[in-house]
Coordinates of N, CA and C in Angstrom, one line a residue:
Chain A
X1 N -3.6 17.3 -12.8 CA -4.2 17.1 -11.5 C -3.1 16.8 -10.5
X2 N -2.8 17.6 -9.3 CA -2.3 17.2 -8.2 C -2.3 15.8 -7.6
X3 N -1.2 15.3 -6.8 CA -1.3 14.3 -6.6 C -1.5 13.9 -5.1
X4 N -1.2 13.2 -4.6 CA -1.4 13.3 -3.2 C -0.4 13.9 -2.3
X5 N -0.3 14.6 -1.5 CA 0.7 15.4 -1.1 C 1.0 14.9 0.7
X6 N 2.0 14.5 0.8 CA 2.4 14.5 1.8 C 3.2 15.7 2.6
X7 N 3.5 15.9 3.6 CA 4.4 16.9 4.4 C 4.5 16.2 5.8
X8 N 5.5 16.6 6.6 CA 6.6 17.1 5.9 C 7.3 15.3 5.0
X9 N 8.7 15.4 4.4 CA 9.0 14.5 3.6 C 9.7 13.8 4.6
X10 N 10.8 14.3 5.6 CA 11.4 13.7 6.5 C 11.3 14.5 7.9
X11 N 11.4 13.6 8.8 CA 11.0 13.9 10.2 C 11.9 13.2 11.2
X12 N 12.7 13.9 12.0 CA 13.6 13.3 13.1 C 13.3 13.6 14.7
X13 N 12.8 12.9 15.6 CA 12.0 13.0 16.8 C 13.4 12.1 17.7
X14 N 12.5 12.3 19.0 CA 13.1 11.6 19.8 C 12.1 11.2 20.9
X15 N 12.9 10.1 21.3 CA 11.8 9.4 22.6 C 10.9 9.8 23.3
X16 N 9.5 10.0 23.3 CA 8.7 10.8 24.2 C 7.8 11.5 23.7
X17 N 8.4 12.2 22.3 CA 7.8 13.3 21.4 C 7.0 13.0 21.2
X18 N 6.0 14.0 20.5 CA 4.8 13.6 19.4 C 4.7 14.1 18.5
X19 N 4.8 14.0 17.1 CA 4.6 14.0 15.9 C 2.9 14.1 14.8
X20 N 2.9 15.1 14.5 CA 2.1 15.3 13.1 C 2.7 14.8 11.8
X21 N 1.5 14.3 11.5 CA 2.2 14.2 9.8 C 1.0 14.6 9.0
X22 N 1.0 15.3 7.7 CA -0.2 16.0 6.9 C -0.1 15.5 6.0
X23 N -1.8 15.0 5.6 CA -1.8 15.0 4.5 C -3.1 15.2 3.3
X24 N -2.6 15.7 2.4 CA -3.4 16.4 1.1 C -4.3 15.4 -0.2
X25 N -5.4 14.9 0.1 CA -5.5 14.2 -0.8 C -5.8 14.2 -2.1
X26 N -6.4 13.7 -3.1 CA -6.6 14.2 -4.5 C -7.3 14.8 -4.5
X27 N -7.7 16.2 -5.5 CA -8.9 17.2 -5.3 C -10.1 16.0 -5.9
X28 N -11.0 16.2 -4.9 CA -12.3 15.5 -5.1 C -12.6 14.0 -4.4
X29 N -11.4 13.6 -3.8 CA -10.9 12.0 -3.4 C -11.5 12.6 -1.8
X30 N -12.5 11.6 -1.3 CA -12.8 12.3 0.3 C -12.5 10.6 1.1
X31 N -12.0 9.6 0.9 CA -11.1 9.1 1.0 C -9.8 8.9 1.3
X32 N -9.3 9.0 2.9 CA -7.7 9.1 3.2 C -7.7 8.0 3.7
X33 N -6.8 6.9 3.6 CA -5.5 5.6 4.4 C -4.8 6.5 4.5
X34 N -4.5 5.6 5.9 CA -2.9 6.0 6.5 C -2.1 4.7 6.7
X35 N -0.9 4.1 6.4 CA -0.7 2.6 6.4 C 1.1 3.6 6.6
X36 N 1.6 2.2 7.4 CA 2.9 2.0 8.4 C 3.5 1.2 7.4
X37 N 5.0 1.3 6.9 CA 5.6 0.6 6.5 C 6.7 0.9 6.8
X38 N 7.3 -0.2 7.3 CA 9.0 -0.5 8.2 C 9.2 -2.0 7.0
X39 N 10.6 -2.5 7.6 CA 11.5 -3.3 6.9 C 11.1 -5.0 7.8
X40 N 10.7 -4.6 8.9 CA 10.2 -6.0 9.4 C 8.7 -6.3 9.5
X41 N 7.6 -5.2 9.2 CA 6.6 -5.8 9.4 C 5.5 -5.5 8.1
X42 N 6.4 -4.8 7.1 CA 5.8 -4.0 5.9 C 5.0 -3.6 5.9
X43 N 4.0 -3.3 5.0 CA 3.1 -2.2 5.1 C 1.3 -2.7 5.9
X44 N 1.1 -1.7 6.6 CA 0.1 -2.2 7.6 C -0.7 -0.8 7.9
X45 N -2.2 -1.6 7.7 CA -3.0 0.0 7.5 C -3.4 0.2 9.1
X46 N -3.4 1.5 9.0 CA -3.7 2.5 10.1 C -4.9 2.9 10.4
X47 N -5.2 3.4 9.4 CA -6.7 4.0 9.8 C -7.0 5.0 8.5
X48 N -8.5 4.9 8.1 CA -9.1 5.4 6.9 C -10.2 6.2 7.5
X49 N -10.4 7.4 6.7 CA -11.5 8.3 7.0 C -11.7 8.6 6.1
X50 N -13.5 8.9 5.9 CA -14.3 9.2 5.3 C -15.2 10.1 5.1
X51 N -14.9 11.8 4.5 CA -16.0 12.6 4.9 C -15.9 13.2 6.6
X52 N -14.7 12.8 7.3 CA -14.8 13.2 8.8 C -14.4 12.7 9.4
X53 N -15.0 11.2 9.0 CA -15.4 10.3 9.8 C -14.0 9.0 9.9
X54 N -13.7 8.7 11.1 CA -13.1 7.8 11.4 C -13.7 6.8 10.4
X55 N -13.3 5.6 9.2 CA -14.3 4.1 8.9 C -13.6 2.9 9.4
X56 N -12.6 2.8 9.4 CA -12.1 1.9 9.7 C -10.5 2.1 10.5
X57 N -10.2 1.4 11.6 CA -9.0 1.3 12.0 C -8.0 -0.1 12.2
X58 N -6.7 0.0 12.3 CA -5.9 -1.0 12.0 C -5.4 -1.3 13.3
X59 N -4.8 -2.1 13.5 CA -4.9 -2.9 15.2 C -3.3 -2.0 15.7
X60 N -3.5 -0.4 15.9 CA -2.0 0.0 16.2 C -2.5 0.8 17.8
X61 N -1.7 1.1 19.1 CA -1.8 1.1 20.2 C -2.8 3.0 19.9
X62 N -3.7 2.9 21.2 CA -4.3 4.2 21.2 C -3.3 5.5 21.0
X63 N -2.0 5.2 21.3 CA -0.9 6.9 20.5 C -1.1 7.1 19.2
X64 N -1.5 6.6 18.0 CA -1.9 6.7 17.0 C -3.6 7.0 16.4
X65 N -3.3 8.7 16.1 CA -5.1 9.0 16.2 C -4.6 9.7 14.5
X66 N -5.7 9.8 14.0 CA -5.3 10.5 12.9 C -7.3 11.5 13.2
X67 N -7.4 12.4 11.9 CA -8.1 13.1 11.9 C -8.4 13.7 10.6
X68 N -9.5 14.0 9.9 CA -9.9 14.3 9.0 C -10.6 16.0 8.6
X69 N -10.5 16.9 7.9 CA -11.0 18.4 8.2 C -12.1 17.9 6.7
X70 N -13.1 19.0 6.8 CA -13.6 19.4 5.7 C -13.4 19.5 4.4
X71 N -11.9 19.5 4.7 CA -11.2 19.6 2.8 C -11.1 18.5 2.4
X72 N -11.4 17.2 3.2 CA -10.5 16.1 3.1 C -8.9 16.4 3.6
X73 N -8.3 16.6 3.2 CA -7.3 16.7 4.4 C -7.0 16.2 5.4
X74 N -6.1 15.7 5.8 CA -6.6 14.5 7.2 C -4.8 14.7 7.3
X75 N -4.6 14.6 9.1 CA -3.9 14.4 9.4 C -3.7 13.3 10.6
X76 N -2.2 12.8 10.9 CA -2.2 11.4 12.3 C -0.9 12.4 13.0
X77 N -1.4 11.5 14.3 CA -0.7 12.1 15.1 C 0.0 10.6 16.1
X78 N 1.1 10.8 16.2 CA 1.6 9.9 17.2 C 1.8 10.3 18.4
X79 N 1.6 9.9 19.5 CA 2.0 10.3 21.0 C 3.2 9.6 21.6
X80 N 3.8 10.3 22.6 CA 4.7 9.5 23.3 C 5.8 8.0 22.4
X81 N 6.2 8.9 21.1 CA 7.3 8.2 20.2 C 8.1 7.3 21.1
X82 N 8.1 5.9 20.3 CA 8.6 4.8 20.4 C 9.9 4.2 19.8
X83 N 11.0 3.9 19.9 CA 11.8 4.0 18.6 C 11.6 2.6 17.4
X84 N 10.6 1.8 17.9 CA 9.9 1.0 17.4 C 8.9 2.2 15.8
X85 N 8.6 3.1 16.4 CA 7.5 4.0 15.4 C 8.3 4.6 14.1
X86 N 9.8 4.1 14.1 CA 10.3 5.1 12.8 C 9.9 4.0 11.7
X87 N 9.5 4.8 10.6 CA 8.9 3.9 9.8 C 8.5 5.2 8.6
X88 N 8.2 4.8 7.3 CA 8.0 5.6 6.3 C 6.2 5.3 6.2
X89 N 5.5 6.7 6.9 CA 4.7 6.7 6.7 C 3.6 7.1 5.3
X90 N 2.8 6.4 4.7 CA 2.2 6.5 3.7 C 0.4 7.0 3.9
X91 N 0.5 7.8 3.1 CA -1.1 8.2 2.8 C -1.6 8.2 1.8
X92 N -3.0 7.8 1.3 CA -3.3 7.2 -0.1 C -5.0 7.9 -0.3
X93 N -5.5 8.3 -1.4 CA -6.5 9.0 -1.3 C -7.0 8.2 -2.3
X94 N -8.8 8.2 -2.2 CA -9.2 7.4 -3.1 C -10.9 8.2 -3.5
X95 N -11.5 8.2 -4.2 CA -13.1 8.9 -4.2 C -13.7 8.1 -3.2
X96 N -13.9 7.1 -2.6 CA -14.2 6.9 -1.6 C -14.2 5.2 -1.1
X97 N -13.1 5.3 -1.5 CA -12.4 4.1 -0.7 C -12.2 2.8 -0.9
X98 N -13.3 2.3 -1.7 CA -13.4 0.8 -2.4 C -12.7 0.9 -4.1
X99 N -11.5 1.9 -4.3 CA -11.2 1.4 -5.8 C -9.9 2.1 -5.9
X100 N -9.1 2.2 -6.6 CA -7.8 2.6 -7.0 C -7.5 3.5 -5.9
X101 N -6.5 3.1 -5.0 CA -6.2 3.7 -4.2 C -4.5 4.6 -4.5
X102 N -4.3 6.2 -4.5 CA -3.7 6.9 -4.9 C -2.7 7.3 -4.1
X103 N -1.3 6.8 -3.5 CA -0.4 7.0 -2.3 C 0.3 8.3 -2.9
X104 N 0.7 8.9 -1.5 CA 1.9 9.8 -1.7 C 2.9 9.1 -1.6
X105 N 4.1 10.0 -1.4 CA 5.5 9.9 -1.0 C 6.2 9.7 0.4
X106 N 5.0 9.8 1.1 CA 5.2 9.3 2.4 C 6.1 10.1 3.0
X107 N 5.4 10.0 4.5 CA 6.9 10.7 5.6 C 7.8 9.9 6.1
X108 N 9.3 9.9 5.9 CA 10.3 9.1 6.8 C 10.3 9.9 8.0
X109 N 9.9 8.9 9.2 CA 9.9 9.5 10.4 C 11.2 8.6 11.3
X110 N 11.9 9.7 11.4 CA 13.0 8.5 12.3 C 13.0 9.1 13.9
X111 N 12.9 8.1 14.7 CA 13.1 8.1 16.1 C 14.2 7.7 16.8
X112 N 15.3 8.9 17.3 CA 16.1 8.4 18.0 C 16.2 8.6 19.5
Chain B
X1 N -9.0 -13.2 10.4 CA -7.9 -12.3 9.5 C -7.4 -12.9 8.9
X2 N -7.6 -11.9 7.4 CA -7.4 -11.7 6.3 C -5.5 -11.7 5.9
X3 N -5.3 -13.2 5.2 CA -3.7 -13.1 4.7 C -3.7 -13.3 3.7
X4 N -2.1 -12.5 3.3 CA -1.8 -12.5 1.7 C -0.2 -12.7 2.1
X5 N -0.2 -13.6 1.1 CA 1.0 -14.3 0.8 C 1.5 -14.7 -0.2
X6 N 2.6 -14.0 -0.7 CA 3.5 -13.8 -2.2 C 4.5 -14.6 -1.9
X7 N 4.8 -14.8 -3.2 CA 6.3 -16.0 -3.7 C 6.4 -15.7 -5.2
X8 N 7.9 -15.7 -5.1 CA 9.2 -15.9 -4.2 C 9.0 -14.3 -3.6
X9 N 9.8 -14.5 -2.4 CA 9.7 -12.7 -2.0 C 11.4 -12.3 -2.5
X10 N 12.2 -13.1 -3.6 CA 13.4 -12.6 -3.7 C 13.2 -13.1 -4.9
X11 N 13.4 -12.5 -6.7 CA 13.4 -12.3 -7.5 C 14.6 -12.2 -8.4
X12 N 15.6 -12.9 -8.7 CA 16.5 -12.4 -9.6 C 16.3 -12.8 -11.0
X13 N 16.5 -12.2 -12.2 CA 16.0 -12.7 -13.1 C 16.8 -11.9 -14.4
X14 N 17.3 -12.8 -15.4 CA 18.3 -12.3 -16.4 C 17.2 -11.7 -17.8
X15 N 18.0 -10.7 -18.1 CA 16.9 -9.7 -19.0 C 16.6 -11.0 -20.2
X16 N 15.4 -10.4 -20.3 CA 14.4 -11.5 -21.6 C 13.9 -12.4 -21.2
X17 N 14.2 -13.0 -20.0 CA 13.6 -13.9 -19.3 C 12.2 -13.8 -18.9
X18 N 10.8 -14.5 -19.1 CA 9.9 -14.6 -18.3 C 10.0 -15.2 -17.2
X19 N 8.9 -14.6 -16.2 CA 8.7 -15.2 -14.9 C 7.2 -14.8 -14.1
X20 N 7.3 -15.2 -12.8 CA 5.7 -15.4 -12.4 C 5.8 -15.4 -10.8
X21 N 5.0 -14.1 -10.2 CA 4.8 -14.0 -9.0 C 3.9 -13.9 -8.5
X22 N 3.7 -15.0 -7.4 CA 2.1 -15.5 -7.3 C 1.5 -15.1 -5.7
X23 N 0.7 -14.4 -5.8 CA -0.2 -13.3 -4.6 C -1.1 -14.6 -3.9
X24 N -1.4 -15.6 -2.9 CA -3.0 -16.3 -2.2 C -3.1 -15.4 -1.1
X25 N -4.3 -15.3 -1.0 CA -4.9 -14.5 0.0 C -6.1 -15.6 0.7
X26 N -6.2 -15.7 2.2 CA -6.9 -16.5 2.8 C -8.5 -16.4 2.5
X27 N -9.2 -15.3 2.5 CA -10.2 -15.0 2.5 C -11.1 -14.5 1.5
X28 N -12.7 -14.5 1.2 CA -13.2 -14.0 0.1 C -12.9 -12.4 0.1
X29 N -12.5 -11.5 -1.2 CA -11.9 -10.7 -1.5 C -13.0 -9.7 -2.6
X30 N -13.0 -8.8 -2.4 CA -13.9 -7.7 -3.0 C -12.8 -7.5 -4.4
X31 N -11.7 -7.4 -4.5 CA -10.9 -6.8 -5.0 C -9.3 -7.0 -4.7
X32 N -8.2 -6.9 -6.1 CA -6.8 -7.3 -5.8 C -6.3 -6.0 -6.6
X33 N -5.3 -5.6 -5.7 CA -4.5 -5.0 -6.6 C -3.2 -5.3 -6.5
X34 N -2.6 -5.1 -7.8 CA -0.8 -4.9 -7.8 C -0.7 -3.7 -7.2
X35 N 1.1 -3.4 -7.1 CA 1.5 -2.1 -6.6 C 3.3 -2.1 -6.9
X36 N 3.6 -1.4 -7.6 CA 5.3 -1.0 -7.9 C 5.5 -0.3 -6.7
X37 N 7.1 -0.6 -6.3 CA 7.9 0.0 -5.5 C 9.1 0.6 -5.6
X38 N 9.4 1.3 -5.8 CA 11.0 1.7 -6.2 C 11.7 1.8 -5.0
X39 N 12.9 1.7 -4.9 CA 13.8 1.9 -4.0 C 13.3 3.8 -3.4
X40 N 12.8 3.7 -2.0 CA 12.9 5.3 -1.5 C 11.3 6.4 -2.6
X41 N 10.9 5.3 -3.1 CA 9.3 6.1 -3.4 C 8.2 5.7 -2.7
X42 N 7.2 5.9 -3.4 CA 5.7 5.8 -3.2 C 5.5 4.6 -3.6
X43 N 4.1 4.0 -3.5 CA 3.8 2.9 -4.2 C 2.9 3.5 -5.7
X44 N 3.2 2.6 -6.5 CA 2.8 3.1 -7.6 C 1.9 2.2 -8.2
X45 N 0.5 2.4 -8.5 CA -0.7 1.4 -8.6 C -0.2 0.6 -10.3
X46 N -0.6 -0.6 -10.2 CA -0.1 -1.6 -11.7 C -1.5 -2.0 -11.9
X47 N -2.4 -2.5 -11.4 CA -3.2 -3.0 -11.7 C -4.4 -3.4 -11.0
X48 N -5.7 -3.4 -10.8 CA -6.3 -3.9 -10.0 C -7.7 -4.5 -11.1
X49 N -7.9 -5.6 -10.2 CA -8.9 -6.7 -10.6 C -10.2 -7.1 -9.7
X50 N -11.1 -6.9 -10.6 CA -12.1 -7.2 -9.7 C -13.1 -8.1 -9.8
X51 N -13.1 -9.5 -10.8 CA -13.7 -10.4 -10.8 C -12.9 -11.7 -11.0
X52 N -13.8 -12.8 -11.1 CA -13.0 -14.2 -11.3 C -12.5 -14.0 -12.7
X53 N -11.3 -14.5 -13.3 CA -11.0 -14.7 -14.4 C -10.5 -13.4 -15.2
X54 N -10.6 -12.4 -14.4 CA -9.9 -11.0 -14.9 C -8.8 -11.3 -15.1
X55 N -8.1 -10.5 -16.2 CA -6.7 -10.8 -17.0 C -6.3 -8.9 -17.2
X56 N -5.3 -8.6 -16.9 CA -5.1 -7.2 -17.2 C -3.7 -7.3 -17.5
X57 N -3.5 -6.2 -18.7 CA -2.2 -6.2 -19.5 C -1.7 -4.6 -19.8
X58 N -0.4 -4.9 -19.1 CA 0.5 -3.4 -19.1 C 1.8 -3.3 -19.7
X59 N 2.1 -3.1 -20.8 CA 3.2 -3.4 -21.5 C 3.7 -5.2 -21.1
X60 N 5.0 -5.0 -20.1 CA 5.8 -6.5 -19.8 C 5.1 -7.2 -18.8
X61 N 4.2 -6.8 -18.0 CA 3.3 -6.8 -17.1 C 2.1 -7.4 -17.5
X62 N 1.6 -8.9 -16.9 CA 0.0 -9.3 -17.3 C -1.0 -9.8 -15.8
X63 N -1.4 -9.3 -15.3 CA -2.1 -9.5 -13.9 C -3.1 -10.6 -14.4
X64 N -3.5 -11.8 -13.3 CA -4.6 -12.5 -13.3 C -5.1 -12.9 -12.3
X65 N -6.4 -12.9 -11.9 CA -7.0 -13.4 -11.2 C -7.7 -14.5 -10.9
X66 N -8.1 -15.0 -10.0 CA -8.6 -16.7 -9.7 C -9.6 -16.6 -8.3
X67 N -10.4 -15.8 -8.9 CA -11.1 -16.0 -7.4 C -11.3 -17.2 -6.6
X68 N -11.6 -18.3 -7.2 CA -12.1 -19.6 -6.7 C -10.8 -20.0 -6.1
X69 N -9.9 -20.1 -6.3 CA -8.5 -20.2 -5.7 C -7.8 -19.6 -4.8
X70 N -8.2 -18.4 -4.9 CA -7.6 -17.1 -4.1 C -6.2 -16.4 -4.5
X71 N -6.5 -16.9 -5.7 CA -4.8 -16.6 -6.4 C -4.9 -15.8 -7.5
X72 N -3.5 -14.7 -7.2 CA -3.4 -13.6 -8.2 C -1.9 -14.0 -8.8
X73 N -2.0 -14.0 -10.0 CA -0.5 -14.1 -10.7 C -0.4 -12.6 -11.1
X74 N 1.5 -12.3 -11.1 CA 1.5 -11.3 -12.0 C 2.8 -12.1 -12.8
X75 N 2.5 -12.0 -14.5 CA 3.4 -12.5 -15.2 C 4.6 -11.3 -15.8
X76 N 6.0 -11.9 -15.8 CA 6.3 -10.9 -16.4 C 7.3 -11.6 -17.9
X77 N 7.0 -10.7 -19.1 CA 7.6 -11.3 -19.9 C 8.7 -10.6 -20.5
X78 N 9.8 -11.0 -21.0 CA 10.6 -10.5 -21.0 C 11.4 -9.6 -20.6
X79 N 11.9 -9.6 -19.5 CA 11.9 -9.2 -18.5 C 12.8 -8.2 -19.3
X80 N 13.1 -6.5 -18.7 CA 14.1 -5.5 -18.6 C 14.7 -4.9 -17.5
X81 N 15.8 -3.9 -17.8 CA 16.5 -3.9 -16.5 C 15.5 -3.0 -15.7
X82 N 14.7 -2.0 -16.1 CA 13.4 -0.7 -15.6 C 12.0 -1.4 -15.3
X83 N 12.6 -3.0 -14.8 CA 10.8 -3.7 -14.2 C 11.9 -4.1 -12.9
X84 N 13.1 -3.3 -12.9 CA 13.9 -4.0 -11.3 C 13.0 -3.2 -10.2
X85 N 12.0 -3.5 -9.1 CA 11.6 -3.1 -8.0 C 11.1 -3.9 -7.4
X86 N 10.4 -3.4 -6.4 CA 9.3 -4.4 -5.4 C 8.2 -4.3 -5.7
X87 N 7.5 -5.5 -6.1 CA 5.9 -5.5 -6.0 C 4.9 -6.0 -5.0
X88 N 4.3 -5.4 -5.0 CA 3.2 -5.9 -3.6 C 2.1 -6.1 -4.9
X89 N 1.4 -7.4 -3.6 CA -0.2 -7.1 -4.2 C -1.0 -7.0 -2.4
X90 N -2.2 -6.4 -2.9 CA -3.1 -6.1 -1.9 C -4.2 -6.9 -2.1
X91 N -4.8 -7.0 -0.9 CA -6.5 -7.4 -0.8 C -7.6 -6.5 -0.6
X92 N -8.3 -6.5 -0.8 CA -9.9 -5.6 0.0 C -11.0 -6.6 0.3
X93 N -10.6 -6.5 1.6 CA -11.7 -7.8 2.4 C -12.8 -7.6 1.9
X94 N -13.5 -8.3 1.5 CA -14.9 -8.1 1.6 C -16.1 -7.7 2.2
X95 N -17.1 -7.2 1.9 CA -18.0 -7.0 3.3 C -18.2 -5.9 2.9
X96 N -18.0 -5.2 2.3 CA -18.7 -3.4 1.7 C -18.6 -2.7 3.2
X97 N -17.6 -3.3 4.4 CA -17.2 -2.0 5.3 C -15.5 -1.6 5.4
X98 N -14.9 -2.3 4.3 CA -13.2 -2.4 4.4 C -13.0 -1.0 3.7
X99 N -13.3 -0.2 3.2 CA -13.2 0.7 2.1 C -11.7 1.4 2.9
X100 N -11.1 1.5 1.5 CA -9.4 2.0 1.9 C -8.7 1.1 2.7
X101 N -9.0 0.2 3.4 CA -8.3 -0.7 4.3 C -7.6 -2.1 3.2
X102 N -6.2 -1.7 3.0 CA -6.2 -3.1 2.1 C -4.7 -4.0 3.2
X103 N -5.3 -4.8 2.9 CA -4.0 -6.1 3.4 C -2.6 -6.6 2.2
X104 N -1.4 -6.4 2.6 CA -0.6 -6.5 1.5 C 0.3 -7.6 2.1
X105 N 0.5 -8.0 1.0 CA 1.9 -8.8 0.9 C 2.7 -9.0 1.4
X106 N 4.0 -9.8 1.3 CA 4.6 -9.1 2.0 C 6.0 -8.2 1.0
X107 N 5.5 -8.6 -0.3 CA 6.5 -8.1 -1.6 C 7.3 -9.1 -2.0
X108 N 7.6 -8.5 -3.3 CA 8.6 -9.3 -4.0 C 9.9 -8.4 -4.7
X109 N 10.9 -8.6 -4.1 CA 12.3 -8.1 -4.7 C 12.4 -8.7 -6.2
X110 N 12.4 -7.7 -7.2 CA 12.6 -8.1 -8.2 C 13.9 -7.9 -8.8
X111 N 15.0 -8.3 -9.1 CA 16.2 -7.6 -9.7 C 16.4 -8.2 -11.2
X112 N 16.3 -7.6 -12.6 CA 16.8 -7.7 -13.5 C 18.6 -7.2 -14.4
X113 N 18.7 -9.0 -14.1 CA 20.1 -8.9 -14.9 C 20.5 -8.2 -16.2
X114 N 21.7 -7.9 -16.8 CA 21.8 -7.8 -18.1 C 22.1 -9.5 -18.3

């Protein structure tokens, strides 16, 4: 069984940009986190969706939307890059959300 | 809001050695998990617990729980140089609307000596 698949692995932007990041969750997992982890404020969740649906969100400024398709599949999107935002982004798939949560490999997103 | 707070967050520890890194979390908790870290990977799930008094065992690895306390131990026994990473543990607030949302640690640097 596939695992959770991230894309792209590394990502280099600049001030202003805006950024996708995709991600693939376990086949049958309709459960996506998306969680922020940097070196000063560690790991910090973003936002979970369920079936489509937005369930929960994590206290980060409205430039950070993420989105969920049909397949589960779900992707985030950042607006107007910060160089505060480079951080190794993680996504974690779960059957639906309350039990072993399954991370990828995360995107390194660097902002210069 | 929901905190979790690990000790020591810096680990050094000479092989064969046991030791003990201890997860409190402020608030009632649905659920704990462990999590491995390697330098430049993924997190890698160790363990999760979901009642008072749960005890789980993974090879060098023994997770415990304390609900009434709010305290998760992870014990490690004899330690080797391939248990050197970072471990987090996580929370799942309670309330049956946190689903996927977990609160973590802030880690623990583990380094095993020869």
């Amino acid at each position: 069984k596939a695992g959770v698949t991230q894309t792209p692995r590394y990502l280099i932007k600049t001030r202003g940009q805006q950024v996708t990041l995709s991600c693939s969750p376990i086949s049958g997992h309709r459960s996506v986190s998306w969680y922020q982890q940097t070196p000063g404020q560690g790991l910090q969740f973003l936002f979970e969706y369920f079936s489509e649906t937005q369930r929960n969100k994590g206290n980060f400024p409205g430039r950070f939307s993420g989105r969920q398709f049909s397949n589960s599949r779900s992707e985030m999107n950042v607006s107007t890059l910060e160089l505060g935002d480079s951080a190794l982004y993680l996504c974690a798939s779960s059957q639906h959300g309350n039990e072993k949560l399954f991370f990828g490999s995360g995107t390194q997103l660097s902002v210069l | 809001e929901l905190k979790v707070e690990q000790n020591p967050l810096f680990l050094s520890m000479q092989e064969g050695k046991n030791y003990t890194i201890y997860c409190n979390y402020s608030t009632t908790s649905d659920r704990l998990y462990w999590y491995r870290q390697d330098p430049g990977k993924s997190l890698e799930s160790l363990f999760v617990l979901l009642s008072n008094g749960a005890v789980k065992q993974e090879g060098r690895l023994m997770a415990s729980l304390d609900t009434k306390a709010r305290l998760s131990t992870l014990h490690i026994t004899a330690a080797v140089h391939d248990l050197s990473a970072t471990y987090f543990c996580a929370v799942n607030y309670a309330g049956g609307t946190s689903y996927g949302k977990l609160t973590f640690g802030q880690g623990t640097i583990l380094t095993v000596h020869p």
